[in-house]
Amino acid sequence: LKDVKVRQALQQSLDVSAIRRALGGSKTPLDLPFVRGQLKDDATLPKAATMNVKNANDLLDQAGWKREGTTRKKDGQPLTLSVITTKNAQYQKVVDGMKKDWESLGVKLQVTIVDTSDPTQDFTQNILQPRAYDVLVYELSIGADPDVYAFWHSSQVGQRGLNLSVYTSGVADDALTSARARSEPELRDIKYKAFARQWLNE
């Protein structure tokens, strides 16, 4: 997942509309690192890439993950992702959609569902803090303020932080730090938009 082409392939192979329909589809789509409408004129920001399975396959080929039968391999190793979620009917629907789309792309998924009501399964200590996953299906609580420093700044990658994707980018860090230091909404918006563009590129 350190390869941007692999990340882009995974994104572009997902039928997000089908997953949203399975969930009921009534919620506001989240295609940015914050909710659309929180920044003025956020319609000027680029849209996340739409589903394009052919392009997704091409990207994996370019990244060196060649299809061998139903599986993609590189240097003899299968392209395998560890997917973790908690026991929740909605999350299960998301995982089912991801599994269907990604396995058709030649990606193997190892899915683990953690029952957080089971005291022997400490989800925070055993999964979240050590970032013991490749893909996490979980939730973030985004407030009215578009300050998402806690979720995306590299200083929050550690065990106690909330950067659960382990995302690191000097450009994003600078924009997030500058944005939260500004009191003027217009200047904050400029910085948050700079962060969002970098996030979308990566």
PDB file of C-alpha atoms in Angstrom:
ATOM      1  CA  LEU A   1       0.000   0.000   0.000  1.00  0.00           C
ATOM      2  CA  LYS A   2       3.044   2.296   0.001  1.00  0.00           C
ATOM      3  CA  ASP A   3       2.728   2.296  -3.796  1.00  0.00           C
ATOM      4  CA  VAL A   4       0.321   5.029  -4.903  1.00  0.00           C
ATOM      5  CA  LYS A   5      -0.602   2.986  -7.997  1.00  0.00           C
ATOM      6  CA  VAL A   6      -1.811   0.140  -5.792  1.00  0.00           C
ATOM      7  CA  ARG A   7      -3.862   2.543  -3.669  1.00  0.00           C
ATOM      8  CA  GLN A   8      -5.360   4.122  -6.774  1.00  0.00           C
ATOM      9  CA  ALA A   9      -6.161   0.705  -8.228  1.00  0.00           C
ATOM     10  CA  LEU A  10      -7.952  -0.361  -5.063  1.00  0.00           C
ATOM     11  CA  GLN A  11      -9.947   2.870  -5.016  1.00  0.00           C
ATOM     12  CA  GLN A  12     -10.892   2.766  -8.686  1.00  0.00           C
ATOM     13  CA  SER A  13     -11.982  -0.875  -8.561  1.00  0.00           C
ATOM     14  CA  LEU A  14     -14.504  -0.278  -5.772  1.00  0.00           C
ATOM     15  CA  ASP A  15     -18.163   0.083  -6.682  1.00  0.00           C
ATOM     16  CA  VAL A  16     -18.838   2.651  -3.973  1.00  0.00           C
ATOM     17  CA  SER A  17     -22.365   3.297  -5.257  1.00  0.00           C
ATOM     18  CA  ALA A  18     -23.271  -0.374  -4.790  1.00  0.00           C
ATOM     19  CA  ILE A  19     -21.826  -0.358  -1.282  1.00  0.00           C
ATOM     20  CA  ARG A  20     -23.787   2.780  -0.421  1.00  0.00           C
ATOM     21  CA  ARG A  21     -26.975   1.203  -1.766  1.00  0.00           C
ATOM     22  CA  ALA A  22     -26.361  -1.824   0.459  1.00  0.00           C
ATOM     23  CA  LEU A  23     -26.078   0.555   3.420  1.00  0.00           C
ATOM     24  CA  GLY A  24     -29.265   2.400   2.538  1.00  0.00           C
ATOM     25  CA  GLY A  25     -27.483   5.216   0.694  1.00  0.00           C
ATOM     26  CA  SER A  26     -29.130   8.028   2.650  1.00  0.00           C
ATOM     27  CA  LYS A  27     -25.988   9.531   4.168  1.00  0.00           C
ATOM     28  CA  THR A  28     -23.899  12.292   2.596  1.00  0.00           C
ATOM     29  CA  PRO A  29     -21.114  10.777   0.469  1.00  0.00           C
ATOM     30  CA  LEU A  30     -17.643  11.284   1.937  1.00  0.00           C
ATOM     31  CA  ASP A  31     -15.150  11.680  -0.900  1.00  0.00           C
ATOM     32  CA  LEU A  32     -12.846  14.129   0.872  1.00  0.00           C
ATOM     33  CA  PRO A  33     -11.063  13.929   4.232  1.00  0.00           C
ATOM     34  CA  PHE A  34     -13.885  16.095   5.604  1.00  0.00           C
ATOM     35  CA  VAL A  35     -17.549  16.615   4.771  1.00  0.00           C
ATOM     36  CA  ARG A  36     -18.376  18.612   1.650  1.00  0.00           C
ATOM     37  CA  GLY A  37     -19.894  21.931   2.602  1.00  0.00           C
ATOM     38  CA  GLN A  38     -17.538  22.526   5.530  1.00  0.00           C
ATOM     39  CA  LEU A  39     -15.310  24.691   3.345  1.00  0.00           C
ATOM     40  CA  LYS A  40     -16.489  27.594   1.222  1.00  0.00           C
ATOM     41  CA  ASP A  41     -16.444  26.808  -2.516  1.00  0.00           C
ATOM     42  CA  ASP A  42     -15.267  23.238  -1.961  1.00  0.00           C
ATOM     43  CA  ALA A  43     -16.859  22.374  -5.315  1.00  0.00           C
ATOM     44  CA  THR A  44     -13.606  23.687  -6.804  1.00  0.00           C
ATOM     45  CA  LEU A  45     -11.759  20.725  -5.301  1.00  0.00           C
ATOM     46  CA  PRO A  46     -11.212  17.730  -7.582  1.00  0.00           C
ATOM     47  CA  LYS A  47     -13.494  14.737  -7.192  1.00  0.00           C
ATOM     48  CA  ALA A  48     -12.137  11.411  -6.055  1.00  0.00           C
ATOM     49  CA  ALA A  49     -11.475   9.067  -8.969  1.00  0.00           C
ATOM     50  CA  THR A  50     -14.574   7.208 -10.107  1.00  0.00           C
ATOM     51  CA  MET A  51     -14.846   3.474 -10.667  1.00  0.00           C
ATOM     52  CA  ASN A  52     -12.735   2.323 -13.592  1.00  0.00           C
ATOM     53  CA  VAL A  53     -11.894  -1.385 -13.417  1.00  0.00           C
ATOM     54  CA  LYS A  54      -9.828  -1.369 -16.612  1.00  0.00           C
ATOM     55  CA  ASN A  55      -7.644   1.427 -15.301  1.00  0.00           C
ATOM     56  CA  ALA A  56      -7.365  -0.335 -11.930  1.00  0.00           C
ATOM     57  CA  ASN A  57      -6.068  -3.467 -13.665  1.00  0.00           C
ATOM     58  CA  ASP A  58      -3.619  -1.398 -15.716  1.00  0.00           C
ATOM     59  CA  LEU A  59      -2.307   0.322 -12.576  1.00  0.00           C
ATOM     60  CA  LEU A  60      -1.619  -2.998 -10.862  1.00  0.00           C
ATOM     61  CA  ASP A  61       0.164  -4.244 -13.988  1.00  0.00           C
ATOM     62  CA  GLN A  62       2.316  -1.091 -13.970  1.00  0.00           C
ATOM     63  CA  ALA A  63       3.085  -1.632 -10.266  1.00  0.00           C
ATOM     64  CA  GLY A  64       4.420  -5.096 -11.111  1.00  0.00           C
ATOM     65  CA  TRP A  65       1.497  -7.114  -9.744  1.00  0.00           C
ATOM     66  CA  LYS A  66       0.783  -9.488 -12.620  1.00  0.00           C
ATOM     67  CA  ARG A  67      -2.268 -11.726 -12.765  1.00  0.00           C
ATOM     68  CA  GLU A  68      -1.586 -15.436 -12.469  1.00  0.00           C
ATOM     69  CA  GLY A  69      -4.927 -17.187 -12.731  1.00  0.00           C
ATOM     70  CA  THR A  70      -7.258 -15.531 -10.227  1.00  0.00           C
ATOM     71  CA  THR A  71      -4.469 -13.963  -8.145  1.00  0.00           C
ATOM     72  CA  ARG A  72      -2.000 -11.147  -8.704  1.00  0.00           C
ATOM     73  CA  LYS A  73       1.603 -11.847  -7.784  1.00  0.00           C
ATOM     74  CA  LYS A  74       4.892  -9.997  -7.628  1.00  0.00           C
ATOM     75  CA  ASP A  75       8.192 -11.791  -7.082  1.00  0.00           C
ATOM     76  CA  GLY A  76       6.191 -14.960  -6.420  1.00  0.00           C
ATOM     77  CA  GLN A  77       4.176 -13.375  -3.583  1.00  0.00           C
ATOM     78  CA  PRO A  78       0.391 -12.973  -3.854  1.00  0.00           C
ATOM     79  CA  LEU A  79      -1.148  -9.529  -3.429  1.00  0.00           C
ATOM     80  CA  THR A  80      -2.854 -10.065  -0.060  1.00  0.00           C
ATOM     81  CA  LEU A  81      -4.520  -7.520   2.191  1.00  0.00           C
ATOM     82  CA  SER A  82      -5.420  -7.916   5.860  1.00  0.00           C
ATOM     83  CA  VAL A  83      -8.867  -6.345   6.327  1.00  0.00           C
ATOM     84  CA  ILE A  84     -10.055  -5.706   9.874  1.00  0.00           C
ATOM     85  CA  THR A  85     -13.435  -4.528  11.104  1.00  0.00           C
ATOM     86  CA  THR A  86     -15.622  -4.885  14.171  1.00  0.00           C
ATOM     87  CA  LYS A  87     -18.774  -6.956  14.500  1.00  0.00           C
ATOM     88  CA  ASN A  88     -21.373  -4.672  12.967  1.00  0.00           C
ATOM     89  CA  ALA A  89     -23.980  -5.392  10.280  1.00  0.00           C
ATOM     90  CA  GLN A  90     -23.198  -2.186   8.360  1.00  0.00           C
ATOM     91  CA  TYR A  91     -19.444  -2.743   8.406  1.00  0.00           C
ATOM     92  CA  GLN A  92     -19.992  -6.310   7.208  1.00  0.00           C
ATOM     93  CA  LYS A  93     -21.858  -5.007   4.166  1.00  0.00           C
ATOM     94  CA  VAL A  94     -18.932  -2.705   3.366  1.00  0.00           C
ATOM     95  CA  VAL A  95     -16.429  -5.548   3.718  1.00  0.00           C
ATOM     96  CA  ASP A  96     -18.572  -7.802   1.523  1.00  0.00           C
ATOM     97  CA  GLY A  97     -18.572  -5.170  -1.237  1.00  0.00           C
ATOM     98  CA  MET A  98     -14.829  -4.622  -0.961  1.00  0.00           C
ATOM     99  CA  LYS A  99     -14.160  -8.356  -0.999  1.00  0.00           C
ATOM    100  CA  LYS A 100     -16.249  -8.864  -4.142  1.00  0.00           C
ATOM    101  CA  ASP A 101     -14.613  -6.007  -6.052  1.00  0.00           C
ATOM    102  CA  TRP A 102     -11.034  -6.552  -4.922  1.00  0.00           C
ATOM    103  CA  GLU A 103     -11.033 -10.309  -5.388  1.00  0.00           C
ATOM    104  CA  SER A 104     -12.279  -9.804  -8.965  1.00  0.00           C
ATOM    105  CA  LEU A 105      -9.171  -7.622  -9.387  1.00  0.00           C
ATOM    106  CA  GLY A 106      -6.963 -10.501  -8.259  1.00  0.00           C
ATOM    107  CA  VAL A 107      -6.383  -9.300  -4.694  1.00  0.00           C
ATOM    108  CA  LYS A 108      -6.635 -11.835  -1.869  1.00  0.00           C
ATOM    109  CA  LEU A 109      -8.331 -10.657   1.323  1.00  0.00           C
ATOM    110  CA  GLN A 110      -7.791 -11.971   4.824  1.00  0.00           C
ATOM    111  CA  VAL A 111     -10.822 -10.658   6.714  1.00  0.00           C
ATOM    112  CA  THR A 112     -10.937 -10.506  10.508  1.00  0.00           C
ATOM    113  CA  ILE A 113     -14.067  -9.428  12.371  1.00  0.00           C
ATOM    114  CA  VAL A 114     -13.462  -8.432  15.990  1.00  0.00           C
ATOM    115  CA  ASP A 115     -16.268  -8.732  18.543  1.00  0.00           C
ATOM    116  CA  THR A 116     -15.686  -5.690  20.762  1.00  0.00           C
ATOM    117  CA  SER A 117     -18.149  -7.052  23.344  1.00  0.00           C
ATOM    118  CA  ASP A 118     -15.778  -9.981  23.949  1.00  0.00           C
ATOM    119  CA  PRO A 119     -13.417  -8.959  26.790  1.00  0.00           C
ATOM    120  CA  THR A 120     -10.704 -11.268  25.448  1.00  0.00           C
ATOM    121  CA  GLN A 121     -10.497  -9.256  22.220  1.00  0.00           C
ATOM    122  CA  ASP A 122      -9.050  -5.856  23.106  1.00  0.00           C
ATOM    123  CA  PHE A 123      -9.676  -4.062  19.810  1.00  0.00           C
ATOM    124  CA  THR A 124      -7.881  -0.869  20.798  1.00  0.00           C
ATOM    125  CA  GLN A 125      -4.779  -2.495  22.277  1.00  0.00           C
ATOM    126  CA  ASN A 126      -4.444  -5.412  19.854  1.00  0.00           C
ATOM    127  CA  ILE A 127      -5.599  -3.814  16.579  1.00  0.00           C
ATOM    128  CA  LEU A 128      -5.823  -0.009  16.591  1.00  0.00           C
ATOM    129  CA  GLN A 129      -2.736   0.963  18.572  1.00  0.00           C
ATOM    130  CA  PRO A 130      -0.268  -1.320  16.743  1.00  0.00           C
ATOM    131  CA  ARG A 131      -2.054  -0.600  13.415  1.00  0.00           C
ATOM    132  CA  ALA A 132      -2.369  -4.357  12.913  1.00  0.00           C
ATOM    133  CA  TYR A 133      -4.128  -4.205   9.524  1.00  0.00           C
ATOM    134  CA  ASP A 134      -3.696  -3.179   5.928  1.00  0.00           C
ATOM    135  CA  VAL A 135      -7.288  -1.972   5.581  1.00  0.00           C
ATOM    136  CA  LEU A 136      -9.511  -0.893   8.453  1.00  0.00           C
ATOM    137  CA  VAL A 137     -13.289  -0.604   8.104  1.00  0.00           C
ATOM    138  CA  TYR A 138     -14.231   1.610  11.021  1.00  0.00           C
ATOM    139  CA  GLU A 139     -15.560   5.096  11.635  1.00  0.00           C
ATOM    140  CA  LEU A 140     -14.296   8.602  12.325  1.00  0.00           C
ATOM    141  CA  SER A 141     -16.339  11.283  14.052  1.00  0.00           C
ATOM    142  CA  ILE A 142     -15.965  14.454  12.012  1.00  0.00           C
ATOM    143  CA  GLY A 143     -17.311  17.534  13.745  1.00  0.00           C
ATOM    144  CA  ALA A 144     -18.646  20.809  12.394  1.00  0.00           C
ATOM    145  CA  ASP A 145     -15.105  22.199  12.175  1.00  0.00           C
ATOM    146  CA  PRO A 146     -13.086  20.836   9.227  1.00  0.00           C
ATOM    147  CA  ASP A 147      -9.979  20.498  11.448  1.00  0.00           C
ATOM    148  CA  VAL A 148      -8.915  16.901  10.726  1.00  0.00           C
ATOM    149  CA  TYR A 149      -5.377  17.319  12.062  1.00  0.00           C
ATOM    150  CA  ALA A 150      -5.883  14.422  14.510  1.00  0.00           C
ATOM    151  CA  PHE A 151      -6.749  11.986  11.703  1.00  0.00           C
ATOM    152  CA  TRP A 152      -4.188  12.914   9.038  1.00  0.00           C
ATOM    153  CA  HIS A 153      -1.157  14.712  10.525  1.00  0.00           C
ATOM    154  CA  SER A 154       1.961  12.533  10.724  1.00  0.00           C
ATOM    155  CA  SER A 155       2.469  13.430  14.403  1.00  0.00           C
ATOM    156  CA  GLN A 156      -0.690  11.402  15.127  1.00  0.00           C
ATOM    157  CA  VAL A 157       0.635   8.149  13.650  1.00  0.00           C
ATOM    158  CA  GLY A 158       1.823   6.781  17.028  1.00  0.00           C
ATOM    159  CA  GLN A 159      -0.089   4.363  19.221  1.00  0.00           C
ATOM    160  CA  ARG A 160      -1.986   7.111  21.042  1.00  0.00           C
ATOM    161  CA  GLY A 161      -2.800   9.057  17.884  1.00  0.00           C
ATOM    162  CA  LEU A 162      -5.864   8.855  15.661  1.00  0.00           C
ATOM    163  CA  ASN A 163      -4.039   8.758  12.321  1.00  0.00           C
ATOM    164  CA  LEU A 164      -5.257   5.189  11.788  1.00  0.00           C
ATOM    165  CA  SER A 165      -4.140   5.051   8.148  1.00  0.00           C
ATOM    166  CA  VAL A 166      -0.517   5.931   9.065  1.00  0.00           C
ATOM    167  CA  TYR A 167      -0.703   8.644   6.391  1.00  0.00           C
ATOM    168  CA  THR A 168       2.403  10.824   6.224  1.00  0.00           C
ATOM    169  CA  SER A 169       3.022  13.776   3.927  1.00  0.00           C
ATOM    170  CA  GLY A 170       5.141  16.863   4.534  1.00  0.00           C
ATOM    171  CA  VAL A 171       2.872  18.935   2.290  1.00  0.00           C
ATOM    172  CA  ALA A 172      -0.254  17.763   4.124  1.00  0.00           C
ATOM    173  CA  ASP A 173       1.379  18.341   7.528  1.00  0.00           C
ATOM    174  CA  ASP A 174       2.276  21.932   6.637  1.00  0.00           C
ATOM    175  CA  ALA A 175      -1.225  22.686   5.374  1.00  0.00           C
ATOM    176  CA  LEU A 176      -2.938  21.143   8.415  1.00  0.00           C
ATOM    177  CA  THR A 177      -0.647  22.914  10.885  1.00  0.00           C
ATOM    178  CA  SER A 178      -1.098  26.261   9.140  1.00  0.00           C
ATOM    179  CA  ALA A 179      -4.879  25.867   8.909  1.00  0.00           C
ATOM    180  CA  ARG A 180      -5.432  25.310  12.603  1.00  0.00           C
ATOM    181  CA  ALA A 181      -3.221  28.319  13.410  1.00  0.00           C
ATOM    182  CA  ARG A 182      -5.437  30.679  11.376  1.00  0.00           C
ATOM    183  CA  SER A 183      -8.496  32.403  12.804  1.00  0.00           C
ATOM    184  CA  GLU A 184      -9.686  33.875   9.494  1.00  0.00           C
ATOM    185  CA  PRO A 185     -12.090  31.406   7.787  1.00  0.00           C
ATOM    186  CA  GLU A 186     -10.892  32.341   4.300  1.00  0.00           C
ATOM    187  CA  LEU A 187      -7.240  31.609   5.112  1.00  0.00           C
ATOM    188  CA  ARG A 188      -8.155  28.380   6.909  1.00  0.00           C
ATOM    189  CA  ASP A 189     -10.136  27.261   3.865  1.00  0.00           C
ATOM    190  CA  ILE A 190      -7.154  27.862   1.569  1.00  0.00           C
ATOM    191  CA  LYS A 191      -4.936  25.682   3.750  1.00  0.00           C
ATOM    192  CA  TYR A 192      -7.532  22.927   4.109  1.00  0.00           C
ATOM    193  CA  LYS A 193      -8.045  22.882   0.356  1.00  0.00           C
ATOM    194  CA  ALA A 194      -4.280  22.545  -0.142  1.00  0.00           C
ATOM    195  CA  PHE A 195      -4.337  19.576   2.236  1.00  0.00           C
ATOM    196  CA  ALA A 196      -7.316  18.014   0.435  1.00  0.00           C
ATOM    197  CA  ARG A 197      -5.619  18.267  -2.969  1.00  0.00           C
ATOM    198  CA  GLN A 198      -2.517  16.531  -1.623  1.00  0.00           C
ATOM    199  CA  TRP A 199      -4.654  13.848   0.067  1.00  0.00           C
ATOM    200  CA  LEU A 200      -6.556  13.181  -3.164  1.00  0.00           C
ATOM    201  CA  ASN A 201      -3.322  12.936  -5.162  1.00  0.00           C
ATOM    202  CA  GLU A 202      -1.966  10.320  -2.787  1.00  0.00           C
TER     203      GLU A 202
END
